[in-house]
């Protein structure tokens, strides 16, 4: 009996090893690693970051919004085939709050797309808008993994510290509504961010790095996570989105300011079925989210712009597939994608008399980091 058990275990390990080699050689499911991490000339924390100042904890717990980046740190982030430089201010966000004398300020709320994952300090959406405007500075309050509930609370935290007449909110169609549900559950049972992973968590993370692990997790999501990612927003998703937009709109109005909301499409809207969320109809889901935002805009009196048509048009003008505005396997906007979004937003804000802009005619890579030759500034 023991011998048979040993043989079964050995056969299983050999089979998994063969499968791992095959997946790495041919990569039929697109499990390619972040190439930049293999090229890195510096030791990485959590296989992703190299800290110049601060570290090694990128995130810290927050008593109201769950998490925020550790203040006063700077680091390189290795994702896809690039390395990007990130500098966090004393409040836990990218960029500066006070640009100095002579510039009015606009508050920008959003998740990692506004934070600027895959973008250097000079190529985030708020940074580009600030660079292109002679009289207006755009304060970046973007935090990765946050939904609209957290965006509204973040605004309440800083609304009295930052003089402003305009607030921009960017909603990411794919997961901001799901993030709201996760955050509400945390509010009902607050737990701090785990600082030190358990042995089981370390084992799971190690397994997830293997191609076989990625395959197992993909099957698990396909079989068991469908209910987490329906093709239409659930009633609770709708309720939390509409309530958070109403709360934020009222709070902005009470400050005597104007709210403008933008919806950001997901790469799955241009590729078909999304291998990240497994939604059967990612376009239908995003269309439903956009309709909800439009309804909230009508009910609460804020301005709303759907960015998807403009991104498609800009991509066609440049003979560039819209999906190439996004990275892979990390599907955040690439710097050229942030450039495209910033152009659309600048035009809308100029037409709305919020600020004047002189955008770059073509994308300019103001800061380029070779992942094989990283040097702290």
CSV table of C-alpha atoms in Angstrom, one decimal:
chain,number,residue,atom,x,y,z
A,1,UNK,CA,0.0,0.0,0.0
A,2,UNK,CA,2.8,2.4,1.0
A,3,UNK,CA,4.7,1.5,-2.1
A,4,UNK,CA,1.7,2.2,-4.4
A,5,UNK,CA,1.2,5.6,-2.6
A,6,UNK,CA,4.8,6.4,-3.2
A,7,UNK,CA,4.6,5.5,-6.9
A,8,UNK,CA,1.4,7.6,-7.3
A,9,UNK,CA,3.1,10.6,-5.7
A,10,UNK,CA,6.2,10.2,-7.8
A,11,UNK,CA,4.2,9.8,-11.0
A,12,UNK,CA,2.2,12.9,-10.2
A,13,UNK,CA,5.3,14.9,-9.5
A,14,UNK,CA,6.9,13.8,-12.8
A,15,UNK,CA,3.7,14.6,-14.7
A,16,UNK,CA,3.6,18.0,-13.1
A,17,UNK,CA,7.2,18.7,-13.9
A,18,UNK,CA,6.7,17.7,-17.6
A,19,UNK,CA,3.6,19.9,-17.8
A,20,UNK,CA,5.5,22.8,-16.2
A,21,UNK,CA,8.3,22.4,-18.8
A,22,UNK,CA,5.8,22.2,-21.7
A,23,UNK,CA,3.9,25.3,-20.5
A,24,UNK,CA,7.1,27.3,-20.2
A,25,UNK,CA,8.3,26.2,-23.6
A,26,UNK,CA,5.1,26.8,-25.5
A,27,UNK,CA,3.1,29.1,-23.2
A,28,UNK,CA,-0.3,28.3,-25.0
A,29,UNK,CA,-2.3,30.2,-22.3
A,30,UNK,CA,-0.2,33.3,-22.2
A,31,UNK,CA,1.4,32.8,-18.8
A,32,UNK,CA,4.5,34.6,-19.8
A,33,UNK,CA,6.3,36.1,-16.8
A,34,UNK,CA,7.2,39.7,-16.3
A,35,UNK,CA,10.3,39.8,-18.4
A,36,UNK,CA,11.7,42.9,-16.6
A,37,UNK,CA,12.0,40.8,-13.4
A,38,UNK,CA,14.3,38.4,-15.1
A,39,UNK,CA,16.4,41.3,-16.5
A,40,UNK,CA,16.6,43.2,-13.2
A,41,UNK,CA,20.1,44.1,-12.1
A,42,UNK,CA,19.0,44.7,-8.5
A,43,UNK,CA,17.4,42.5,-5.8
A,44,UNK,CA,13.6,42.8,-5.8
A,45,UNK,CA,11.2,42.8,-2.8
A,46,UNK,CA,8.2,40.5,-3.5
A,47,UNK,CA,9.6,39.9,-7.0
A,48,UNK,CA,8.4,43.3,-8.0
A,49,UNK,CA,10.0,46.4,-6.3
A,50,UNK,CA,13.4,47.8,-5.7
A,51,UNK,CA,13.3,50.5,-3.1
A,52,UNK,CA,15.5,53.6,-3.3
A,53,UNK,CA,14.0,55.2,-0.1
A,54,UNK,CA,11.7,53.6,2.4
A,55,UNK,CA,10.5,50.0,2.0
A,56,UNK,CA,10.2,47.1,2.2
A,57,UNK,CA,6.4,47.5,2.8
A,58,UNK,CA,4.8,49.3,-0.1
A,59,UNK,CA,1.4,49.5,1.6
A,60,UNK,CA,0.3,50.3,5.1
A,61,UNK,CA,-3.1,49.9,6.8
A,62,UNK,CA,-5.5,52.8,6.8
A,63,UNK,CA,-8.2,53.1,9.5
A,64,UNK,CA,-10.9,54.5,7.0
A,65,UNK,CA,-10.1,53.3,3.5
A,66,UNK,CA,-8.3,50.0,4.3
A,67,UNK,CA,-4.9,50.8,2.7
A,68,UNK,CA,-2.6,53.4,1.4
A,69,UNK,CA,1.0,53.6,0.1
A,70,UNK,CA,3.7,54.1,2.7
A,71,UNK,CA,4.5,57.9,2.8
A,72,UNK,CA,7.9,59.3,1.7
A,73,UNK,CA,9.2,56.3,-0.2
A,74,UNK,CA,10.5,55.8,-3.8
A,75,UNK,CA,11.0,52.6,-5.7
A,76,UNK,CA,11.2,51.0,-9.1
A,77,UNK,CA,8.3,48.7,-10.1
A,78,UNK,CA,9.1,45.8,-12.4
A,79,UNK,CA,6.1,44.7,-14.5
A,80,UNK,CA,5.7,43.4,-18.0
A,81,UNK,CA,8.9,44.2,-19.9
A,82,UNK,CA,9.5,47.5,-18.2
A,83,UNK,CA,10.6,49.1,-14.9
A,84,UNK,CA,8.9,52.3,-13.8
A,85,UNK,CA,10.0,54.8,-11.2
A,86,UNK,CA,7.5,55.7,-8.4
A,87,UNK,CA,7.8,58.4,-5.8
A,88,UNK,CA,5.3,58.6,-3.0
A,89,UNK,CA,4.7,61.9,-1.2
A,90,UNK,CA,4.2,62.5,2.5
A,91,UNK,CA,0.4,61.8,2.2
A,92,UNK,CA,0.8,58.4,0.5
A,93,UNK,CA,0.2,59.4,-3.1
A,94,UNK,CA,2.2,60.1,-6.3
A,95,UNK,CA,3.0,63.7,-7.3
A,96,UNK,CA,2.9,66.8,-5.1
A,97,UNK,CA,-0.1,68.4,-3.4
A,98,UNK,CA,1.1,72.0,-3.6
A,99,UNK,CA,2.6,73.1,-7.0
A,100,UNK,CA,3.6,76.5,-5.6
A,101,UNK,CA,2.3,80.0,-6.3
A,102,UNK,CA,0.3,80.8,-9.4
A,103,UNK,CA,-1.5,77.5,-10.1
A,104,UNK,CA,-5.0,76.5,-9.1
A,105,UNK,CA,-5.6,72.9,-8.2
A,106,UNK,CA,-7.9,70.1,-9.4
A,107,UNK,CA,-8.4,66.9,-7.3
A,108,UNK,CA,-8.1,63.6,-9.2
A,109,UNK,CA,-9.6,60.5,-7.7
A,110,UNK,CA,-9.3,56.9,-9.0
A,111,UNK,CA,-7.6,53.5,-8.6
A,112,UNK,CA,-4.3,52.2,-10.0
A,113,UNK,CA,-5.0,53.7,-13.4
A,114,UNK,CA,-4.8,57.1,-11.8
A,115,UNK,CA,-2.0,56.1,-9.5
A,116,UNK,CA,-0.3,55.3,-12.7
A,117,UNK,CA,0.8,51.6,-12.7
A,118,UNK,CA,3.1,51.1,-15.7
A,119,UNK,CA,3.8,54.8,-15.8
A,120,UNK,CA,6.9,56.8,-14.6
A,121,UNK,CA,6.4,59.9,-12.5
A,122,UNK,CA,6.1,62.1,-15.6
A,123,UNK,CA,3.7,60.0,-17.5
A,124,UNK,CA,0.7,59.4,-15.1
A,125,UNK,CA,-2.6,61.0,-16.2
A,126,UNK,CA,-2.5,63.7,-13.6
A,127,UNK,CA,1.2,64.4,-14.3
A,128,UNK,CA,0.5,64.9,-18.0
A,129,UNK,CA,-2.4,67.2,-17.4
A,130,UNK,CA,-0.3,69.2,-15.0
A,131,UNK,CA,2.5,69.4,-17.5
A,132,UNK,CA,0.2,70.6,-20.3
A,133,UNK,CA,-1.5,73.3,-18.3
A,134,UNK,CA,0.2,76.6,-17.5
A,135,UNK,CA,-2.3,77.5,-14.8
A,136,UNK,CA,-3.6,74.3,-13.2
A,137,UNK,CA,-2.1,71.5,-11.2
A,138,UNK,CA,-3.8,68.1,-10.9
A,139,UNK,CA,-3.4,66.5,-7.5
A,140,UNK,CA,-3.2,62.7,-7.8
A,141,UNK,CA,-5.2,60.9,-5.1
A,142,UNK,CA,-5.2,57.6,-6.9
A,143,UNK,CA,-4.8,54.4,-4.9
A,144,UNK,CA,-4.6,50.9,-6.4
A,145,UNK,CA,-7.4,48.4,-5.5
A,146,UNK,CA,-9.8,51.1,-4.3
A,147,UNK,CA,-13.4,51.4,-5.5
A,148,UNK,CA,-15.8,54.4,-5.6
A,149,UNK,CA,-16.7,54.0,-1.9
A,150,UNK,CA,-13.0,54.5,-1.0
A,151,UNK,CA,-12.7,57.4,-3.5
A,152,UNK,CA,-15.5,59.2,-1.8
A,153,UNK,CA,-13.9,58.7,1.6
A,154,UNK,CA,-10.5,59.8,0.3
A,155,UNK,CA,-12.1,63.0,-1.0
A,156,UNK,CA,-13.7,63.7,2.4
A,157,UNK,CA,-10.3,63.2,4.1
A,158,UNK,CA,-8.5,65.8,1.9
A,159,UNK,CA,-11.2,68.2,0.6
A,160,UNK,CA,-10.3,70.8,3.3
A,161,UNK,CA,-6.6,70.5,2.8
A,162,UNK,CA,-6.5,71.1,-1.0
A,163,UNK,CA,-8.1,74.4,-2.3
A,164,UNK,CA,-10.0,73.3,-5.4
A,165,UNK,CA,-13.0,74.1,-7.6
A,166,UNK,CA,-13.1,70.9,-9.6
A,167,UNK,CA,-12.9,67.2,-8.8
A,168,UNK,CA,-12.2,64.5,-11.4
A,169,UNK,CA,-13.3,60.9,-10.7
A,170,UNK,CA,-12.1,58.0,-12.9
A,171,UNK,CA,-14.2,54.8,-12.7
A,172,UNK,CA,-12.6,51.6,-14.0
A,173,UNK,CA,-15.4,49.6,-15.5
A,174,UNK,CA,-14.0,46.2,-14.8
A,175,UNK,CA,-13.6,45.9,-11.1
A,176,UNK,CA,-14.4,49.1,-9.2
A,177,UNK,CA,-17.9,47.8,-8.4
A,178,UNK,CA,-16.4,44.5,-7.1
A,179,UNK,CA,-13.9,46.5,-5.1
A,180,UNK,CA,-16.9,48.3,-3.4
A,181,UNK,CA,-18.3,45.0,-2.2
A,182,UNK,CA,-14.9,43.8,-0.8
A,183,UNK,CA,-14.5,47.2,0.9
A,184,UNK,CA,-18.0,47.1,2.4
A,185,UNK,CA,-17.2,43.6,3.8
A,186,UNK,CA,-14.0,45.0,5.4
A,187,UNK,CA,-16.0,47.9,6.9
A,188,UNK,CA,-18.3,45.4,8.5
A,189,UNK,CA,-15.4,43.4,9.9
A,190,UNK,CA,-12.2,45.5,9.8
A,191,UNK,CA,-9.0,43.6,9.7
A,192,UNK,CA,-5.5,45.1,9.2
A,193,UNK,CA,-3.3,44.2,6.3
A,194,UNK,CA,-1.2,41.2,7.0
A,195,UNK,CA,2.4,42.3,7.4
A,196,UNK,CA,4.0,38.9,7.6
A,197,UNK,CA,2.7,36.1,5.4
A,198,UNK,CA,2.1,32.7,7.1
A,199,UNK,CA,3.9,29.6,6.0
A,200,UNK,CA,0.7,28.5,4.1
A,201,UNK,CA,0.5,31.9,2.4
A,202,UNK,CA,4.2,31.7,1.3
A,203,UNK,CA,3.6,28.2,-0.1
A,204,UNK,CA,0.5,29.4,-2.0
A,205,UNK,CA,2.5,32.3,-3.4
A,206,UNK,CA,5.3,30.1,-4.5
A,207,UNK,CA,2.9,27.7,-6.2
A,208,UNK,CA,1.1,30.6,-8.0
A,209,UNK,CA,4.5,31.6,-9.6
A,210,UNK,CA,4.7,28.2,-11.3
A,211,UNK,CA,3.0,27.8,-14.7
A,212,UNK,CA,1.2,24.7,-13.3
A,213,UNK,CA,0.0,26.9,-10.4
A,214,UNK,CA,-1.3,29.5,-12.8
A,215,UNK,CA,-3.1,26.8,-14.7
A,216,UNK,CA,-4.7,25.4,-11.6
A,217,UNK,CA,-5.8,28.8,-10.4
A,218,UNK,CA,-7.2,29.6,-13.8
A,219,UNK,CA,-9.3,26.4,-13.7
A,220,UNK,CA,-10.4,27.2,-10.2
A,221,UNK,CA,-11.6,30.7,-11.2
A,222,UNK,CA,-13.4,29.3,-14.3
A,223,UNK,CA,-15.2,26.7,-12.2
A,224,UNK,CA,-15.9,28.5,-9.0
A,225,UNK,CA,-15.6,32.3,-9.4
A,226,UNK,CA,-18.2,32.9,-12.1
A,227,UNK,CA,-20.6,34.3,-9.5
A,228,UNK,CA,-18.0,36.9,-8.5
A,229,UNK,CA,-17.9,38.2,-12.1
A,230,UNK,CA,-21.3,38.2,-13.6
A,231,UNK,CA,-22.0,39.8,-17.0
A,232,UNK,CA,-24.3,42.4,-15.5
A,233,UNK,CA,-23.8,44.4,-12.3
A,234,UNK,CA,-25.6,42.8,-9.3
A,235,UNK,CA,-28.1,44.7,-7.3
A,236,UNK,CA,-25.6,45.3,-4.5
A,237,UNK,CA,-23.0,46.5,-7.1
A,238,UNK,CA,-25.5,48.9,-8.5
A,239,UNK,CA,-26.6,50.2,-5.1
A,240,UNK,CA,-23.1,50.8,-3.8
A,241,UNK,CA,-22.0,52.6,-7.0
A,242,UNK,CA,-25.0,54.9,-7.1
A,243,UNK,CA,-24.8,55.6,-3.4
A,244,UNK,CA,-21.1,56.4,-3.5
A,245,UNK,CA,-21.6,58.7,-6.5
A,246,UNK,CA,-24.4,60.5,-4.7
A,247,UNK,CA,-22.4,60.9,-1.6
A,248,UNK,CA,-19.3,62.2,-3.5
A,249,UNK,CA,-21.4,64.5,-5.6
A,250,UNK,CA,-23.0,66.0,-2.5
A,251,UNK,CA,-19.7,66.4,-0.7
A,252,UNK,CA,-18.1,68.1,-3.7
A,253,UNK,CA,-21.2,70.4,-4.1
A,254,UNK,CA,-20.9,71.3,-0.4
A,255,UNK,CA,-17.4,72.4,-1.0
A,256,UNK,CA,-18.6,74.7,-3.8
A,257,UNK,CA,-16.8,72.6,-6.4
A,258,UNK,CA,-17.8,70.8,-9.6
A,259,UNK,CA,-17.6,67.0,-10.1
A,260,UNK,CA,-16.7,65.5,-13.4
A,261,UNK,CA,-16.7,61.7,-13.9
A,262,UNK,CA,-14.9,59.6,-16.5
A,263,UNK,CA,-15.3,55.9,-17.2
A,264,UNK,CA,-12.2,53.9,-18.2
A,265,UNK,CA,-12.7,50.8,-20.4
A,266,UNK,CA,-10.9,47.5,-19.7
A,267,UNK,CA,-8.7,45.7,-22.2
A,268,UNK,CA,-11.2,42.9,-22.3
A,269,UNK,CA,-13.6,45.2,-24.2
A,270,UNK,CA,-11.2,45.1,-27.1
A,271,UNK,CA,-10.0,41.5,-26.9
A,272,UNK,CA,-13.1,39.5,-26.1
A,273,UNK,CA,-13.4,37.2,-23.2
A,274,UNK,CA,-11.3,38.4,-20.3
A,275,UNK,CA,-8.9,35.8,-18.9
A,276,UNK,CA,-8.6,37.8,-15.7
A,277,UNK,CA,-12.3,38.2,-14.7
A,278,UNK,CA,-13.9,35.3,-16.8
A,279,UNK,CA,-16.9,37.5,-17.5
A,280,UNK,CA,-18.9,35.9,-20.3
A,281,UNK,CA,-19.8,39.4,-21.7
A,282,UNK,CA,-17.2,42.0,-20.6
A,283,UNK,CA,-18.5,44.5,-23.1
A,284,UNK,CA,-22.1,44.1,-21.8
A,285,UNK,CA,-21.0,44.5,-18.2
A,286,UNK,CA,-19.0,47.7,-19.0
A,287,UNK,CA,-21.9,49.1,-21.0
A,288,UNK,CA,-24.2,48.4,-18.0
A,289,UNK,CA,-21.7,50.2,-15.7
A,290,UNK,CA,-21.6,53.2,-18.1
A,291,UNK,CA,-25.4,53.4,-18.1
A,292,UNK,CA,-25.4,53.4,-14.3
A,293,UNK,CA,-22.9,56.3,-14.2
A,294,UNK,CA,-25.0,58.2,-16.8
A,295,UNK,CA,-28.0,57.7,-14.6
A,296,UNK,CA,-26.2,58.9,-11.5
A,297,UNK,CA,-24.9,62.0,-13.5
A,298,UNK,CA,-28.5,62.8,-14.4
A,299,UNK,CA,-29.8,62.3,-10.9
A,300,UNK,CA,-26.9,64.2,-9.1
A,301,UNK,CA,-26.1,66.9,-11.7
A,302,UNK,CA,-22.4,66.1,-12.4
A,303,UNK,CA,-20.7,65.9,-15.8
A,304,UNK,CA,-19.8,62.5,-17.3
A,305,UNK,CA,-17.7,61.4,-20.2
A,306,UNK,CA,-17.4,57.9,-21.5
A,307,UNK,CA,-13.7,57.6,-22.7
A,308,UNK,CA,-14.1,54.4,-24.8
A,309,UNK,CA,-15.2,56.0,-28.1
A,310,UNK,CA,-12.4,58.6,-27.9
A,311,UNK,CA,-9.8,55.9,-27.2
A,312,UNK,CA,-11.0,53.9,-30.2
A,313,UNK,CA,-10.9,56.9,-32.5
A,314,UNK,CA,-7.4,58.0,-31.3
A,315,UNK,CA,-6.1,54.4,-31.8
A,316,UNK,CA,-7.6,54.3,-35.3
A,317,UNK,CA,-6.0,57.7,-36.2
A,318,UNK,CA,-2.6,56.3,-35.1
A,319,UNK,CA,-3.2,52.9,-36.8
A,320,UNK,CA,-2.7,51.3,-33.4
A,321,UNK,CA,-5.0,48.5,-32.0
A,322,UNK,CA,-6.8,49.9,-29.0
A,323,UNK,CA,-5.7,46.9,-26.9
A,324,UNK,CA,-2.1,48.0,-27.4
A,325,UNK,CA,-2.8,51.0,-25.2
A,326,UNK,CA,-2.7,48.4,-22.4
A,327,UNK,CA,0.2,46.3,-21.1
A,328,UNK,CA,0.5,42.6,-20.9
A,329,UNK,CA,0.3,40.4,-18.8
A,330,UNK,CA,-0.3,43.4,-16.5
A,331,UNK,CA,-3.3,45.0,-18.2
A,332,UNK,CA,-3.0,48.6,-16.8
A,333,UNK,CA,-2.6,51.4,-19.3
A,334,UNK,CA,0.8,51.7,-20.8
A,335,UNK,CA,2.3,55.2,-20.9
A,336,UNK,CA,0.9,55.7,-24.4
A,337,UNK,CA,-2.5,54.7,-23.0
A,338,UNK,CA,-2.2,57.3,-20.2
A,339,UNK,CA,-1.2,59.8,-22.9
A,340,UNK,CA,-4.3,59.0,-24.9
A,341,UNK,CA,-6.6,59.3,-21.9
A,342,UNK,CA,-5.0,62.6,-20.8
A,343,UNK,CA,-5.5,64.0,-24.3
A,344,UNK,CA,-9.2,63.2,-24.2
A,345,UNK,CA,-9.6,64.6,-20.7
A,346,UNK,CA,-7.7,67.8,-21.5
A,347,UNK,CA,-9.9,68.5,-24.5
A,348,UNK,CA,-13.1,67.9,-22.4
A,349,UNK,CA,-11.8,70.1,-19.5
A,350,UNK,CA,-10.8,72.9,-22.0
A,351,UNK,CA,-14.2,72.8,-23.6
A,352,UNK,CA,-15.7,72.9,-20.1
A,353,UNK,CA,-13.6,76.0,-19.2
A,354,UNK,CA,-11.9,74.1,-16.4
A,355,UNK,CA,-8.3,74.7,-17.6
A,356,UNK,CA,-6.3,75.5,-20.7
A,357,UNK,CA,-3.9,73.0,-22.2
A,358,UNK,CA,-1.2,72.6,-24.7
A,359,UNK,CA,-0.8,68.8,-25.1
A,360,UNK,CA,2.1,67.1,-26.9
A,361,UNK,CA,1.2,66.4,-30.5
A,362,UNK,CA,2.6,62.9,-30.1
A,363,UNK,CA,3.5,60.7,-27.2
A,364,UNK,CA,6.8,61.7,-25.5
A,365,UNK,CA,8.6,59.2,-23.2
A,366,UNK,CA,9.9,61.7,-20.8
A,367,UNK,CA,11.5,59.1,-18.5
A,368,UNK,CA,12.8,55.7,-19.6
A,369,UNK,CA,14.2,53.1,-17.3
A,370,UNK,CA,16.2,50.1,-18.6
A,371,UNK,CA,15.2,47.2,-16.2
A,372,UNK,CA,18.7,45.8,-16.7
A,373,UNK,CA,20.3,49.0,-15.6
A,374,UNK,CA,18.3,50.5,-12.7
A,375,UNK,CA,19.9,53.3,-10.8
A,376,UNK,CA,18.2,55.3,-8.1
A,377,UNK,CA,18.0,59.0,-8.9
